[in-house]
Amino acid sequence: MSVLIYIDQSEGHIKKASFEALTYGAAVAKQLGTTASAVVVGTVQDDLPSLGKYGVSTIYHLNDAGLSHLDSQAYTKAIATAAEKAGATVVVISNNVNGKSLAPRLSARLKAGLVSGAVSLPDTSNGFTVKKGVFSGKAFAHISVNSPIKIIALTPNSYQTIAGEGTAAVETISSGITANSKVIATNKVTGQVPLSEAELVVSGGRGLKGPENWGMIEDLAKMIGAATACSRAVADAHWRPHHEHVGQTGGSIAPNLYFAVGISGAIQHLAGVNRSKCIVVINKDPEAPFFKAADYGIVGDAFEVMPKINEAVKKLKGLA
Amino acid sequence: MKILVCISKTPDTTAKIAFTDNNTKFAQDGVQWIINPYDEWYALVRAIELKEKDPATTIHLITVGGADCDPIIRKALALGGDEAIRVNTDNADSFVIASQIAAIANEGKYDLVFTGKETIDYNGSAIGGMVAELMDAAYVSLATKFDLNGTTATINREIEGGEETIEVSLPAVVSCQKGMAEQRIPNMKGIMGARTKPLKVVEPVAVEALTSIASFELPPAKAGVKLVSPDTPEELVRLLHEEAKLI
Ligand SMILES: Cc1cc2nc3c(=O)[nH]c(=O)nc-3n(C[C@H](O)[C@H](O)[C@H](O)COP(=O)(O)OP(=O)(O)OC[C@H]3O[C@@H](n4cnc5c(N)ncnc54)[C@H](O)[C@@H]3O)c2cc1C
Ligand SMILES: Nc1ncnc2c1ncn2[C@@H]1O[C@H](COP(=O)(O)O)[C@@H](O)[C@H]1O
């Protein structure tokens, strides 16, 4: 019995969501009275032994030439190899984009029950039950996992990373597994916080009247280190790129702060953002439904309020 | 080219979410049911577009569920697709559903299986990956663009902060999201035609569920919004800094 955590990386760098998964996995191991190890696939530039500080003793590194990019089939085999080696009874994977392509495959391969979108530690008092988000953020379900091996796909930004002390032993495994797919191109927005990983998000809706008015959204985002997002109406009007669209049919996010300007707060929009820890709403209509979901708000005209907010943030950040 | 499109039934996006039977069941009273938006708008429409390009394409729709799914699958047939299959089983977990779909996909030798990115009720984002593993096929999740070139497919998938273009050999399973296609409205001809398209009901293969839902829970109610006067927006910045400690 042990816990295995999958470490997701991009271009050799370990993702923030994986530090959360490591911390979470180590806590699950503690709860079960066992040890935690981790698996990483592909070439990594970051220092692996130092990941021991999150509570893992061993890191299995599968670094075959054929595993240089995420191929769900090959990576699943790689993780399964490590799971077998570790004698894992629980596998923890971040429920980020890569996790969504790996966790279900691994579940079918190991005949291991999957809880995707877990938001807290398992309850092991009576069986093995994990809480997950359902109905697009409008509710939670407690899922009992009845198989010998369990897989938990952890919602990003739902578990606090804790770094302690410790060094992990790294064991390199040569598996001979190769990918069948080929990556032809990668197209990434550079110099911006990816929306799915952002702790702070500033978002705009149709109330901003047109794409030319997004400067005040971008300025605020830049000053506080936030990602930018928008409503579907805005993405559909091509005011903003599609990847910024959040809601029922767009991205689903759970940042610490969601700052919504000129967005009505339609139920489909809320579905993608209602797991945010703090919601701020700027809307000139006091009846806008978003206020019901908000923690802080200003009933006012964005064009008058936002410049003043930006001015105050500038001062606060010592940028004035 | 044979394409299998997975169709699921979900509550309407505006449905009130409540639970009964000691919080173990979703309260279905007054709930309108729809085709899961990702299945309808992206998976199905992209399959239809591929058939419009190459009429030799066959599209079959599959749903795993009880007879209550029939109106949904007929609605999907009104948009397009040649015939539908319903695997007659209720209360299945993701693994059971995926096993049914994989059994049909393997037996029917489909080249492509399209699913939606996730169901908007269970939010599993899991069926596609499971089906792919059970078929020993390629899987590309969260796809925003799909093109066929003979026996390979070029697919854009979402990655953190961008997209990646990936080439895979068929058979392949693809989970579809925004970008794949534009939503379509069924026309009269489609609706009439759907009535006569075959809907085959088949019995499930025996598979044991790996998970079950123990109970549901609603999030705690919000404490209420703290309003700041529009005359002093800087007060909001102070609150976010000192009280919420977020900026
Ligand atoms: C099946 C389905 C799925 C959907 N999925 C999504 C989804 O994923 N994401 C999504 O966002 N929507 C989604 N929608 C659409 C959703 O219902 C709303 O239509 C959409 O969110 C509205 O966007 P908005 O709030 O930007 O625009 P509007 O509804 O036009 O609201 C604009 C708001 O700005 C305010 N305003 C105007 N001027 C100012 C000003 N000067 N200062 C301050 N405030 C101002 C107004 O009071 C208003 O509240 C979906 C709809 C359906 C049916
Ligand atoms: N009961 C079902 N029958 C057929 N397809 C399904 C069913 N449930 C889910 N799917 C498909 O799998 C996708 C992902 O579902 P999920 O893993 O539940 O989020 C959906 O968008 C559908 O395309």
XYZ file of C-alpha atoms and ligand atoms in Angstrom:
643
model
C 0.000 0.000 0.000
C 1.291 3.438 -0.932
C 0.328 6.708 -2.610
C 1.747 7.706 -5.989
C 1.556 11.280 -7.267
C 1.907 12.182 -10.934
C 4.071 15.275 -11.450
C 2.973 17.223 -14.516
C 5.546 19.335 -16.302
C 5.651 21.613 -19.289
C 8.877 22.305 -21.185
C 10.835 20.767 -18.340
C 9.220 22.839 -15.608
C 6.976 21.382 -12.955
C 3.560 22.985 -12.796
C 2.169 24.700 -9.734
C -0.797 22.316 -9.757
C 1.637 19.446 -9.218
C 3.019 20.968 -6.018
C -0.566 20.974 -4.767
C -0.962 17.344 -5.856
C 2.284 16.403 -4.091
C 1.213 18.081 -0.843
C -2.231 16.496 -1.103
C -0.832 13.040 -1.901
C 1.573 13.200 1.036
C -1.377 14.095 3.303
C -3.380 11.130 1.960
C -0.400 8.851 2.661
C -0.175 10.165 6.203
C -3.875 9.601 6.678
C -3.505 5.997 5.488
C -0.345 5.436 7.513
C 1.801 4.797 4.471
C 4.420 6.495 2.288
C 4.149 8.666 -0.788
C 6.206 8.532 -3.950
C 5.929 10.377 -7.230
C 6.358 9.818 -10.943
C 7.494 12.266 -13.587
C 7.657 11.547 -17.308
C 9.868 13.223 -19.911
C 12.846 15.564 -19.660
C 12.844 17.744 -16.563
C 14.999 20.793 -15.890
C 13.828 21.479 -12.348
C 15.570 19.847 -9.403
C 13.775 16.607 -8.558
C 15.334 15.549 -5.203
C 14.202 18.833 -3.626
C 10.585 17.821 -4.218
C 11.096 15.693 -1.124
C 10.106 18.783 0.822
C 6.482 18.151 -0.154
C 6.602 14.790 1.580
C 7.550 12.235 -1.088
C 10.397 9.803 -0.483
C 11.012 8.460 -3.989
C 10.544 9.913 -7.443
C 10.349 7.573 -10.406
C 11.587 9.272 -13.536
C 10.678 7.771 -16.901
C 12.798 9.615 -19.343
C 12.844 7.478 -22.495
C 13.413 9.374 -25.728
C 9.960 8.285 -26.898
C 8.305 10.086 -23.995
C 9.375 13.610 -24.859
C 5.831 14.973 -25.251
C 2.529 14.113 -23.640
C 0.999 11.187 -25.493
C -1.880 9.953 -23.378
C -1.419 6.317 -24.354
C 2.327 6.180 -23.704
C 2.203 8.340 -20.581
C -0.538 6.167 -19.108
C 1.669 3.105 -19.560
C 4.541 5.005 -17.972
C 2.492 5.995 -14.926
C 1.119 2.451 -14.639
C 4.696 1.122 -14.621
C 5.550 3.404 -11.709
C 2.285 2.557 -9.919
C 3.164 -1.108 -10.082
C 6.704 -0.476 -8.888
C 5.458 1.604 -5.977
C 2.668 -0.827 -5.130
C 0.337 2.156 -5.281
C -3.189 1.837 -3.955
C -3.935 5.541 -4.418
C -2.787 7.612 -7.401
C -3.101 11.405 -7.234
C -3.106 13.488 -10.425
C -3.925 17.162 -10.851
C -7.205 17.589 -12.709
C -5.567 20.108 -15.046
C -5.623 19.763 -18.848
C -3.021 17.002 -18.915
C -4.546 15.267 -15.925
C -7.848 15.096 -17.777
C -6.196 13.142 -20.561
C -4.296 10.789 -18.246
C -6.403 10.050 -15.159
C -9.345 8.416 -16.992
C -7.035 6.278 -19.134
C -5.150 5.134 -16.061
C -8.459 4.407 -14.353
C -9.510 2.058 -17.142
C -6.063 0.482 -17.332
C -5.788 -0.274 -13.617
C -9.543 -0.850 -13.129
C -9.204 1.828 -10.494
C -12.178 3.998 -9.557
C -11.645 7.646 -10.478
C -12.802 10.773 -8.677
C -12.118 13.680 -11.014
C -12.308 17.215 -9.703
C -11.690 16.305 -6.056
C -11.745 19.285 -3.705
C -10.683 17.847 -0.354
C -8.938 14.934 1.332
C -10.668 11.547 1.244
C -12.863 10.443 4.110
C -11.536 7.044 5.154
C -13.640 6.633 8.286
C -16.044 4.313 6.498
C -14.712 3.105 3.164
C -13.068 5.632 0.883
C -15.119 8.690 -0.089
C -13.928 11.787 -1.895
C -15.759 15.094 -2.342
C -15.862 16.485 -5.867
C -17.533 19.373 -7.680
C -20.634 18.528 -9.746
C -23.316 20.494 -11.639
C -20.651 22.922 -12.873
C -19.761 24.297 -9.469
C -23.327 24.429 -8.214
C -22.987 21.407 -5.905
C -20.660 18.752 -4.552
C -20.926 14.978 -4.514
C -19.283 12.505 -2.181
C -18.028 9.626 -4.310
C -17.321 6.222 -2.796
C -14.497 4.408 -4.514
C -14.979 0.677 -4.243
C -12.002 -0.715 -6.201
C -8.685 -1.800 -4.620
C -6.804 0.999 -6.408
C -8.185 4.534 -6.292
C -7.393 7.524 -8.483
C -7.970 11.078 -7.308
C -7.787 13.916 -9.832
C -7.410 17.039 -7.707
C -8.980 20.360 -8.759
C -6.202 22.922 -9.251
C -6.071 25.670 -6.621
C -8.173 23.708 -4.138
C -5.423 22.434 -1.833
C -2.807 24.570 -0.124
C 0.804 23.721 -0.994
C 2.976 23.143 2.070
C 6.733 22.757 1.748
C 8.628 21.261 4.674
C 12.022 19.600 4.711
C 13.342 16.532 2.993
C 15.028 15.157 -0.072
C 13.620 12.518 -2.384
C 15.584 9.687 -3.967
C 15.285 9.726 -7.752
C 15.027 6.404 -9.523
C 15.327 6.543 -13.282
C 13.348 3.862 -15.083
C 14.022 2.920 -18.652
C 10.711 1.575 -19.917
C 11.088 1.379 -23.677
C 7.650 2.960 -24.057
C 7.269 5.209 -27.093
C 4.611 7.639 -28.235
C 2.621 7.111 -31.418
C 1.524 10.696 -31.755
C 3.495 13.679 -32.954
C 3.334 17.275 -31.774
C 3.411 19.519 -34.824
C 3.076 22.920 -33.224
C 2.665 24.633 -29.873
C 1.008 27.972 -29.612
C 1.236 29.598 -26.205
C 0.479 33.064 -25.027
C 3.750 34.207 -23.534
C 4.340 36.633 -20.721
C 0.842 36.086 -19.341
C -0.459 34.014 -16.485
C -2.415 31.095 -18.010
C -6.045 31.442 -16.967
C -6.337 27.878 -15.673
C -3.382 28.377 -13.307
C -4.111 31.934 -12.232
C -4.765 32.780 -8.585
C -6.173 36.170 -9.520
C -8.425 36.837 -12.508
C -9.825 40.103 -13.888
C -12.725 39.604 -16.260
C -14.858 41.821 -18.474
C -18.337 41.552 -19.982
C -20.485 43.265 -22.554
C -20.879 46.205 -20.167
C -17.443 47.356 -21.363
C -19.041 48.239 -24.734
C -16.164 47.238 -27.008
C -12.677 45.704 -27.254
C -11.099 49.166 -27.304
C -12.059 49.574 -23.638
C -10.127 46.550 -22.360
C -7.115 48.664 -21.404
C -8.444 49.191 -17.898
C -8.966 45.439 -17.447
C -5.481 44.659 -18.717
C -3.884 47.393 -16.619
C -5.436 46.072 -13.433
C -4.518 42.482 -14.318
C -0.943 43.467 -15.013
C -0.526 45.411 -11.772
C -1.799 42.627 -9.541
C -0.378 39.725 -11.602
C -3.748 38.401 -12.714
C -4.928 36.589 -15.826
C -7.711 38.097 -17.935
C -11.026 36.426 -18.747
C -14.352 37.360 -20.332
C -17.986 36.343 -20.724
C -19.214 34.269 -23.627
C -21.018 37.260 -25.127
C -17.651 39.007 -25.359
C -15.823 36.040 -26.906
C -18.684 35.472 -29.360
C -18.449 39.107 -30.447
C -14.704 38.510 -31.025
C -13.789 41.299 -28.628
C -11.506 38.883 -26.826
C -9.847 35.547 -27.733
C -11.903 32.397 -27.170
C -9.544 30.923 -24.590
C -10.542 33.748 -22.226
C -14.203 32.692 -22.239
C -15.272 31.275 -18.884
C -18.550 29.676 -17.869
C -20.616 26.607 -18.477
C -19.365 26.230 -22.040
C -15.966 27.861 -21.599
C -13.262 27.437 -19.026
C -14.069 26.536 -15.461
C -11.821 28.257 -12.942
C -11.423 28.484 -9.173
C -9.063 31.388 -8.508
C -8.651 33.127 -5.156
C -10.013 36.339 -6.694
C -12.443 36.782 -9.591
C -12.877 40.454 -10.404
C -15.850 40.851 -12.783
C -16.502 44.130 -14.572
C -19.653 44.741 -16.625
C -20.756 41.104 -16.503
C -24.398 40.393 -15.623
C -23.689 37.081 -13.889
C -25.955 34.799 -15.909
C -26.279 31.336 -14.428
C -24.154 29.883 -17.247
C -21.405 32.383 -16.533
C -21.512 31.663 -12.798
C -21.147 27.955 -13.499
C -17.551 28.529 -14.567
C -16.509 30.896 -11.803
C -18.599 30.221 -8.716
C -15.853 28.194 -7.063
C -13.702 31.339 -6.888
C -12.823 32.078 -3.277
C -13.599 35.791 -3.528
C -15.800 37.428 -6.154
C -15.798 41.177 -6.808
C -18.487 42.644 -9.045
C -18.533 46.069 -10.701
C -21.880 46.623 -12.418
C -24.048 49.680 -12.893
C -27.257 47.687 -12.394
C -27.995 46.965 -8.706
C -30.284 44.130 -9.862
C -27.502 42.306 -11.763
C -27.634 38.665 -10.619
C -23.870 38.626 -10.118
C -24.214 40.624 -6.892
C -25.916 37.611 -5.274
C -22.763 35.574 -5.795
C -20.357 38.378 -4.914
C -18.287 39.030 -1.803
C -17.525 42.651 -2.633
C -19.190 44.953 -5.106
C -19.662 48.423 -6.418
C -22.906 49.485 -8.042
C -21.504 51.959 -10.510
C -20.358 52.791 -14.010
C -17.201 50.847 -14.870
C -15.905 53.760 -16.890
C -15.940 55.961 -13.804
C -15.028 53.383 -11.167
C -12.237 51.420 -12.861
C -9.813 54.316 -13.467
C -10.061 55.185 -9.769
C -9.501 51.562 -8.759
C -6.492 51.327 -11.008
C -5.141 54.560 -9.571
C -5.496 53.198 -6.025
C -3.843 49.885 -6.958
C -1.017 51.776 -8.602
C -0.408 53.632 -5.356
C -0.708 50.471 -3.288
C 1.845 48.683 -5.449
C 4.154 51.668 -5.350
C 3.874 52.110 -9.105
C 2.618 55.676 -8.995
C -14.935 6.483 -42.183
C -17.118 5.404 -39.267
C -17.720 7.884 -36.471
C -19.375 7.162 -33.154
C -20.641 10.249 -31.319
C -21.364 9.957 -27.601
C -24.494 11.750 -26.501
C -25.518 12.286 -22.909
C -28.588 13.736 -21.301
C -28.163 16.559 -18.792
C -30.385 19.014 -16.935
C -30.871 22.332 -18.707
C -28.158 24.881 -17.851
C -30.665 26.977 -15.869
C -32.110 24.049 -13.880
C -32.423 24.539 -10.150
C -30.008 22.221 -8.391
C -31.596 20.520 -5.384
C -31.491 17.049 -3.838
C -33.972 14.637 -2.296
C -33.947 11.316 -0.424
C -31.617 12.542 2.255
C -29.377 14.267 -0.290
C -28.725 11.106 -2.256
C -30.732 11.944 -5.405
C -30.967 14.903 -7.765
C -34.441 16.475 -7.530
C -35.845 16.026 -11.035
C -39.167 17.804 -10.520
C -39.709 20.444 -13.168
C -36.271 19.886 -14.679
C -35.920 20.240 -18.448
C -33.495 17.807 -20.031
C -31.183 18.691 -22.856
C -28.383 17.151 -24.893
C -25.155 17.881 -23.038
C -24.024 21.126 -24.774
C -20.494 19.894 -25.581
C -21.906 16.752 -27.211
C -24.438 18.674 -29.257
C -22.579 21.820 -30.257
C -19.098 20.445 -30.802
C -18.844 16.637 -31.013
C -21.955 16.058 -33.110
C -21.678 19.125 -35.327
C -18.018 18.410 -36.175
C -18.966 14.843 -37.114
C -21.740 16.181 -39.339
C -19.299 18.571 -41.012
C -16.933 15.680 -41.739
C -19.798 13.797 -43.375
C -20.736 16.842 -45.429
C -17.183 16.861 -46.747
C -17.066 13.116 -47.346
C -20.530 11.594 -47.856
C -19.087 8.081 -47.485
C -18.861 8.820 -43.746
C -21.206 6.993 -41.385
C -22.244 8.651 -38.134
C -23.754 6.636 -35.315
C -24.851 8.186 -32.057
C -24.602 6.312 -28.792
C -26.111 6.944 -25.410
C -25.911 4.787 -22.320
C -29.068 5.112 -20.282
C -32.721 4.251 -19.800
C -35.703 4.884 -22.078
C -35.864 8.437 -20.674
C -32.891 9.197 -22.972
C -34.880 8.475 -26.149
C -36.237 12.038 -26.640
C -32.689 13.373 -26.262
C -31.195 10.985 -28.771
C -34.011 11.761 -31.246
C -33.224 15.433 -30.824
C -29.614 14.683 -31.610
C -30.644 12.675 -34.682
C -32.574 15.735 -35.866
C -29.267 17.559 -36.147
C -27.637 14.720 -38.049
C -26.306 11.194 -37.850
C -27.497 8.042 -39.564
C -28.692 5.988 -36.659
C -28.561 5.774 -32.901
C -27.763 3.105 -30.357
C -28.979 3.173 -26.794
C -27.333 0.811 -24.329
C -30.087 0.103 -21.897
C -28.640 0.560 -18.442
C -29.258 3.043 -15.655
C -27.272 4.382 -12.725
C -23.945 3.471 -14.224
C -20.657 5.027 -13.117
C -18.130 6.460 -15.600
C -16.322 3.149 -15.971
C -19.519 1.224 -16.714
C -20.624 3.836 -19.262
C -17.183 3.843 -20.906
C -17.140 0.035 -21.019
C -20.471 0.006 -22.888
C -19.275 2.587 -25.400
C -15.948 0.793 -25.889
C -17.705 -2.531 -26.468
C -19.828 -1.014 -29.248
C -16.870 0.923 -30.665
C -14.646 -2.164 -30.794
C -17.319 -4.387 -32.270
C -18.386 -1.827 -34.875
C -14.761 -1.004 -35.761
C -15.284 2.738 -35.599
C -12.392 4.924 -36.753
C -13.342 7.814 -34.538
C -15.185 8.265 -31.284
C -16.207 11.814 -30.375
C -17.289 12.787 -26.881
C -18.021 16.142 -25.287
C -15.401 17.730 -23.041
C -17.479 16.869 -19.981
C -21.050 16.365 -18.852
C -22.330 19.551 -17.244
C -23.896 17.581 -14.388
C -21.240 15.034 -13.396
C -18.236 17.043 -14.701
C -16.191 13.881 -15.056
C -14.255 14.667 -18.211
C -13.531 10.978 -17.979
C -15.551 8.879 -20.416
C -13.407 9.646 -23.490
C -10.103 8.700 -21.876
C -11.562 5.509 -20.469
C -13.038 4.517 -23.832
C -9.684 5.154 -25.532
C -7.828 2.953 -23.060
C -10.405 0.186 -23.434
C -10.023 0.432 -27.247
C -6.223 0.749 -27.008
C -6.627 3.830 -29.196
C -5.194 7.339 -29.208
C -6.957 9.934 -27.082
C -6.856 13.671 -27.493
C -8.704 15.558 -24.792
C -10.176 19.070 -24.814
C -9.867 19.392 -28.591
C -10.585 22.750 -30.212
C -9.941 21.781 -33.855
C -10.064 18.519 -35.771
C -9.036 17.632 -39.313
C -8.714 14.330 -41.092
C -6.032 13.374 -43.582
C -6.499 9.766 -44.589
C -5.740 7.543 -41.631
C -4.291 10.286 -39.465
C -5.955 13.189 -37.727
C -4.540 16.600 -36.912
C -6.014 17.897 -33.703
C -5.565 21.030 -31.629
C -5.860 20.452 -27.934
C -5.930 22.897 -25.065
C -2.778 23.198 -22.961
C -2.166 25.639 -20.101
C -2.123 29.074 -21.670
C -2.476 27.950 -25.263
C -2.886 25.130 -27.731
C -0.888 22.270 -29.134
C -1.322 20.707 -32.556
C -0.944 16.968 -32.420
C -1.074 14.271 -35.085
C -2.443 10.838 -34.221
C -3.248 7.668 -36.161
C -6.777 6.291 -36.205
C -8.631 4.861 -34.432
C -8.807 7.770 -32.060
C -11.056 9.131 -29.352
C -11.453 12.894 -29.123
C -13.157 14.972 -26.435
C -14.573 18.106 -28.022
C -14.984 21.648 -26.773
C -15.478 25.161 -28.047
C -13.705 25.891 -31.312
C -14.426 22.488 -32.905
C -17.584 23.687 -34.623
C -20.352 26.260 -34.467
C -23.637 25.430 -32.773
C -26.445 24.503 -35.218
C -30.218 24.619 -34.872
C -32.098 21.573 -36.203
C -34.368 22.367 -39.160
C -37.832 20.959 -39.942
C -36.454 18.425 -42.414
C -34.030 17.153 -39.800
C -36.729 16.881 -37.150
C -39.078 14.974 -39.484
C -36.248 12.733 -40.704
C -35.156 11.881 -37.181
C -38.466 10.121 -36.516
C -37.698 7.407 -39.012
C -33.991 6.968 -38.335
C -33.209 3.683 -36.578
C -32.759 3.762 -32.816
C -31.385 0.427 -31.705
C -31.705 -0.544 -28.085
C -29.065 -3.028 -26.945
C -28.463 -4.708 -23.616
C -25.320 -3.800 -21.652
C -22.203 -5.915 -21.289
C -21.639 -6.996 -17.699
C -19.178 -4.717 -15.907
C -18.805 -3.910 -12.259
C -18.979 -0.214 -11.223
C -15.851 1.141 -9.546
C -17.496 4.122 -7.862
C -20.883 5.184 -6.526
C -22.381 8.459 -5.368
C -22.767 8.414 -1.595
C -24.421 11.821 -1.245
C -24.708 15.350 -2.584
C -24.153 18.659 -0.880
C -24.916 22.258 -1.799
C -22.209 24.854 -1.224
C -22.724 27.023 1.848
C -24.741 30.154 1.106
C -22.718 33.302 0.500
C -22.639 35.695 3.450
C -23.870 38.495 1.207
C -22.111 41.138 -0.777
C -20.241 43.968 0.921
C -21.030 47.040 -1.149
C -18.617 49.914 -1.527
C -19.833 53.346 -2.634
C -19.072 54.233 -6.260
C -17.752 57.536 -4.965
C -14.913 55.826 -3.083
C -13.680 52.913 -5.217
C -10.304 53.135 -3.479
C -12.079 51.688 -0.419
C -12.558 48.454 -2.402
C -8.822 48.305 -3.060
C -8.171 48.796 0.651
C -10.584 45.966 1.554
C -9.029 43.602 -0.975
C -5.606 44.414 0.408
C -6.232 44.542 4.144
C -9.313 42.391 4.718
C -9.286 39.794 1.953
C -5.478 39.973 1.654
C -5.660 39.172 -2.045
C -3.792 42.057 -3.649
C -26.520 26.856 -22.942
C -25.877 28.168 -22.652
C -24.530 28.200 -22.289
C -23.911 29.415 -21.988
N -22.602 29.410 -21.595
C -22.030 30.580 -21.192
C -20.695 30.611 -20.707
O -19.993 29.598 -20.685
N -20.180 31.790 -20.292
C -20.888 32.960 -20.317
O -20.358 33.997 -19.907
N -22.151 32.962 -20.798
C -22.731 31.804 -21.248
N -23.992 31.846 -21.741
C -24.610 33.158 -21.985
C -25.185 33.807 -20.749
O -26.501 33.339 -20.572
C -25.192 35.352 -20.909
O -25.889 35.694 -22.075
C -23.800 35.976 -20.973
O -23.004 35.524 -19.906
C -23.919 37.496 -20.926
O -22.665 38.118 -20.981
P -22.436 39.536 -20.296
O -22.774 39.453 -18.875
O -21.066 39.964 -20.662
O -23.449 40.499 -21.106
P -24.836 41.114 -20.692
O -25.816 40.108 -20.274
O -25.190 42.015 -21.814
O -24.516 41.972 -19.409
C -23.770 43.145 -19.392
C -23.782 43.687 -17.973
O -22.982 44.850 -17.920
C -23.633 45.834 -17.137
N -23.188 47.148 -17.626
C -23.540 47.794 -18.770
N -22.887 48.958 -18.872
C -22.099 49.054 -17.773
C -21.199 50.041 -17.309
N -20.944 51.157 -18.001
N -20.566 49.821 -16.137
C -20.808 48.685 -15.410
N -21.643 47.738 -15.809
C -22.279 47.912 -16.981
C -25.101 45.589 -17.333
O -25.835 46.070 -16.220
C -25.162 44.070 -17.456
O -25.374 43.458 -16.203
C -24.636 30.637 -22.072
C -25.980 30.606 -22.455
C -26.606 29.399 -22.737
C -28.046 29.404 -23.124
N -24.434 8.024 -20.443
C -23.675 8.397 -21.487
N -23.910 7.912 -22.717
C -23.154 8.276 -23.779
N -22.148 9.141 -23.704
C -21.863 9.663 -22.505
C -22.606 9.330 -21.346
N -22.096 10.024 -20.303
C -21.084 10.765 -20.808
N -20.932 10.555 -22.126
C -19.969 11.198 -23.043
O -18.757 11.436 -22.354
C -18.493 12.837 -22.259
C -17.813 13.151 -20.960
O -18.630 12.778 -19.885
P -18.113 12.796 -18.366
O -16.896 11.979 -18.314
O -19.248 12.256 -17.569
O -17.861 14.259 -18.048
C -19.835 13.501 -22.489
O -19.670 14.816 -23.005
C -20.486 12.555 -23.491
O -20.031 12.804 -24.812
